[in-house]
């Protein structure tokens, strides 16, 4: 099942790139494996998948410590400061930094472990009260502050768009995040690249790609519905 699902998602990514005249190599599929057992992740690994997304720090730590070292783990959930120690040094990329205080804790843990932590700034473009992330007009200010922390590199921006029946309704959200990233990139801030746009999930990743996503976070379309009863 997982092999077939991966092939189907990858084909949809290819077609979305074709429609938007993009090179498919510019888009990376993150297989969102949160709440999924090791066996399912191992099946995806056997299909050649190497990028996985987790939203619970301790769950990511357990999986990271048990699975091959060449896996790139993306931390995509809300990160509590007391769980930073589980993520720094293990996460290839932390997608969800939305405060200077959190960035400071990541910096301190990165110093302790002698690593450089790569992060994305999470932006709540749609300003949903149920979601974390900054307002668009707060983002540049945080980027400028966090960029001064020597053990952090800001690679770009992330957003979680609203859940909608029609993916086209999220096009403006993705377009706004891309515009924000271009505006920040033009500032040429040290330690800030803005090469990454993490946006789009199972129900809207094709539209996100058409609007410039470089990472799409897809779980249900690969692994099936999540079983929250296991948590």
PDB file of N, CA, C and O in Angstrom, residues 16 19-20 22 166-172 174-175 199-201 203-213 216:
ATOM      1  N   UNK A  16       2.114  18.624 -10.874  1.00  0.00           N
ATOM      2  CA  UNK A  16       1.966  19.997 -10.367  1.00  0.00           C
ATOM      3  C   UNK A  16       3.152  20.854 -10.790  1.00  0.00           C
ATOM      4  O   UNK A  16       2.999  22.030 -11.132  1.00  0.00           O
ATOM      5  N   UNK A  19       2.704  21.700 -14.480  1.00  0.00           N
ATOM      6  CA  UNK A  19       1.714  22.771 -14.677  1.00  0.00           C
ATOM      7  C   UNK A  19       2.300  24.142 -14.361  1.00  0.00           C
ATOM      8  O   UNK A  19       1.931  25.144 -14.990  1.00  0.00           O
ATOM      9  N   UNK A  20       3.181  24.194 -13.381  1.00  0.00           N
ATOM     10  CA  UNK A  20       3.746  25.487 -12.966  1.00  0.00           C
ATOM     11  C   UNK A  20       5.147  25.733 -13.535  1.00  0.00           C
ATOM     12  O   UNK A  20       5.843  26.653 -13.103  1.00  0.00           O
ATOM     13  N   UNK A  22       7.938  24.098 -13.243  1.00  0.00           N
ATOM     14  CA  UNK A  22       9.009  23.969 -12.259  1.00  0.00           C
ATOM     15  C   UNK A  22       9.716  22.640 -12.443  1.00  0.00           C
ATOM     16  O   UNK A  22       9.135  21.670 -12.943  1.00  0.00           O
ATOM     17  N   UNK A 166     -12.060  22.581  -0.790  1.00  0.00           N
ATOM     18  CA  UNK A 166     -11.514  22.904  -2.111  1.00  0.00           C
ATOM     19  C   UNK A 166     -10.117  23.511  -1.939  1.00  0.00           C
ATOM     20  O   UNK A 166      -9.969  24.619  -1.414  1.00  0.00           O
ATOM     21  N   UNK A 167      -9.094  22.793  -2.367  1.00  0.00           N
ATOM     22  CA  UNK A 167      -7.707  23.229  -2.173  1.00  0.00           C
ATOM     23  C   UNK A 167      -7.437  24.602  -2.790  1.00  0.00           C
ATOM     24  O   UNK A 167      -6.561  25.339  -2.323  1.00  0.00           O
ATOM     25  N   UNK A 168      -8.196  24.951  -3.828  1.00  0.00           N
ATOM     26  CA  UNK A 168      -7.991  26.252  -4.471  1.00  0.00           C
ATOM     27  C   UNK A 168      -8.191  27.413  -3.488  1.00  0.00           C
ATOM     28  O   UNK A 168      -7.631  28.488  -3.662  1.00  0.00           O
ATOM     29  N   UNK A 169      -8.984  27.170  -2.443  1.00  0.00           N
ATOM     30  CA  UNK A 169      -9.249  28.225  -1.459  1.00  0.00           C
ATOM     31  C   UNK A 169      -8.009  28.594  -0.652  1.00  0.00           C
ATOM     32  O   UNK A 169      -7.979  29.637  -0.004  1.00  0.00           O
ATOM     33  N   UNK A 170      -6.991  27.726  -0.686  1.00  0.00           N
ATOM     34  CA  UNK A 170      -5.744  28.027   0.036  1.00  0.00           C
ATOM     35  C   UNK A 170      -4.675  28.660  -0.854  1.00  0.00           C
ATOM     36  O   UNK A 170      -3.587  28.983  -0.380  1.00  0.00           O
ATOM     37  N   UNK A 171      -4.994  28.850  -2.120  1.00  0.00           N
ATOM     38  CA  UNK A 171      -3.982  29.395  -3.036  1.00  0.00           C
ATOM     39  C   UNK A 171      -3.469  30.755  -2.551  1.00  0.00           C
ATOM     40  O   UNK A 171      -2.276  31.038  -2.593  1.00  0.00           O
ATOM     41  N   UNK A 172      -4.366  31.601  -2.072  1.00  0.00           N
ATOM     42  CA  UNK A 172      -3.953  32.942  -1.629  1.00  0.00           C
ATOM     43  C   UNK A 172      -3.044  32.868  -0.399  1.00  0.00           C
ATOM     44  O   UNK A 172      -2.147  33.707  -0.233  1.00  0.00           O
ATOM     45  N   UNK A 174      -0.863  30.408   0.294  1.00  0.00           N
ATOM     46  CA  UNK A 174       0.466  30.006  -0.194  1.00  0.00           C
ATOM     47  C   UNK A 174       1.147  31.148  -0.945  1.00  0.00           C
ATOM     48  O   UNK A 174       2.353  31.363  -0.802  1.00  0.00           O
ATOM     49  N   UNK A 175       0.363  31.865  -1.712  1.00  0.00           N
ATOM     50  CA  UNK A 175       0.912  32.987  -2.481  1.00  0.00           C
ATOM     51  C   UNK A 175       1.451  34.071  -1.549  1.00  0.00           C
ATOM     52  O   UNK A 175       2.518  34.648  -1.790  1.00  0.00           O
ATOM     53  N   UNK A 199       5.083  24.255   2.821  1.00  0.00           N
ATOM     54  CA  UNK A 199       3.630  24.515   2.810  1.00  0.00           C
ATOM     55  C   UNK A 199       2.949  23.475   1.931  1.00  0.00           C
ATOM     56  O   UNK A 199       3.509  23.004   0.949  1.00  0.00           O
ATOM     57  N   UNK A 200       1.747  23.124   2.357  1.00  0.00           N
ATOM     58  CA  UNK A 200       0.987  22.120   1.614  1.00  0.00           C
ATOM     59  C   UNK A 200       1.004  20.779   2.315  1.00  0.00           C
ATOM     60  O   UNK A 200       2.061  20.285   2.703  1.00  0.00           O
ATOM     61  N   UNK A 201      -0.216  20.206   2.498  1.00  0.00           N
ATOM     62  CA  UNK A 201      -0.356  18.889   3.108  1.00  0.00           C
ATOM     63  C   UNK A 201      -1.235  18.030   2.198  1.00  0.00           C
ATOM     64  O   UNK A 201      -1.494  18.406   1.056  1.00  0.00           O
ATOM     65  N   UNK A 203      -4.267  17.448   1.587  1.00  0.00           N
ATOM     66  CA  UNK A 203      -5.437  17.942   0.845  1.00  0.00           C
ATOM     67  C   UNK A 203      -5.143  19.109  -0.089  1.00  0.00           C
ATOM     68  O   UNK A 203      -5.999  19.485  -0.885  1.00  0.00           O
ATOM     69  N   UNK A 204      -3.911  19.690   0.002  1.00  0.00           N
ATOM     70  CA  UNK A 204      -3.677  20.887  -0.829  1.00  0.00           C
ATOM     71  C   UNK A 204      -2.240  21.023  -1.350  1.00  0.00           C
ATOM     72  O   UNK A 204      -1.852  22.084  -1.827  1.00  0.00           O
ATOM     73  N   UNK A 205      -1.445  19.938  -1.281  1.00  0.00           N
ATOM     74  CA  UNK A 205      -0.029  20.078  -1.643  1.00  0.00           C
ATOM     75  C   UNK A 205       0.192  20.402  -3.120  1.00  0.00           C
ATOM     76  O   UNK A 205       1.181  21.063  -3.467  1.00  0.00           O
ATOM     77  N   UNK A 206      -0.731  19.986  -3.983  1.00  0.00           N
ATOM     78  CA  UNK A 206      -0.543  20.284  -5.410  1.00  0.00           C
ATOM     79  C   UNK A 206      -0.657  21.794  -5.673  1.00  0.00           C
ATOM     80  O   UNK A 206       0.144  22.360  -6.428  1.00  0.00           O
ATOM     81  N   UNK A 207      -1.629  22.431  -5.033  1.00  0.00           N
ATOM     82  CA  UNK A 207      -1.780  23.887  -5.162  1.00  0.00           C
ATOM     83  C   UNK A 207      -0.574  24.593  -4.542  1.00  0.00           C
ATOM     84  O   UNK A 207      -0.050  25.572  -5.091  1.00  0.00           O
ATOM     85  N   UNK A 208      -0.097  24.076  -3.393  1.00  0.00           N
ATOM     86  CA  UNK A 208       1.080  24.670  -2.737  1.00  0.00           C
ATOM     87  C   UNK A 208       2.296  24.637  -3.665  1.00  0.00           C
ATOM     88  O   UNK A 208       3.058  25.613  -3.754  1.00  0.00           O
ATOM     89  N   UNK A 209       2.470  23.536  -4.375  1.00  0.00           N
ATOM     90  CA  UNK A 209       3.595  23.417  -5.314  1.00  0.00           C
ATOM     91  C   UNK A 209       3.453  24.446  -6.440  1.00  0.00           C
ATOM     92  O   UNK A 209       4.420  25.104  -6.822  1.00  0.00           O
ATOM     93  N   UNK A 210       2.248  24.590  -6.942  1.00  0.00           N
ATOM     94  CA  UNK A 210       2.013  25.578  -8.003  1.00  0.00           C
ATOM     95  C   UNK A 210       2.331  26.994  -7.542  1.00  0.00           C
ATOM     96  O   UNK A 210       2.657  27.858  -8.353  1.00  0.00           O
ATOM     97  N   UNK A 211       2.268  27.211  -6.227  1.00  0.00           N
ATOM     98  CA  UNK A 211       2.546  28.541  -5.674  1.00  0.00           C
ATOM     99  C   UNK A 211       3.954  28.659  -5.082  1.00  0.00           C
ATOM    100  O   UNK A 211       4.268  29.651  -4.433  1.00  0.00           O
ATOM    101  N   UNK A 212       4.802  27.627  -5.285  1.00  0.00           N
ATOM    102  CA  UNK A 212       6.207  27.783  -4.924  1.00  0.00           C
ATOM    103  C   UNK A 212       6.734  26.950  -3.781  1.00  0.00           C
ATOM    104  O   UNK A 212       7.885  27.129  -3.355  1.00  0.00           O
ATOM    105  N   UNK A 213       5.936  26.025  -3.237  1.00  0.00           N
ATOM    106  CA  UNK A 213       6.426  25.186  -2.134  1.00  0.00           C
ATOM    107  C   UNK A 213       7.688  24.428  -2.535  1.00  0.00           C
ATOM    108  O   UNK A 213       7.795  23.934  -3.660  1.00  0.00           O
ATOM    109  N   UNK A 216       6.714  19.752   0.820  1.00  0.00           N
ATOM    110  CA  UNK A 216       5.315  19.471   1.112  1.00  0.00           C
ATOM    111  C   UNK A 216       5.277  18.361   2.157  1.00  0.00           C
ATOM    112  O   UNK A 216       6.085  17.433   2.127  1.00  0.00           O
TER     113      UNK A 216
END
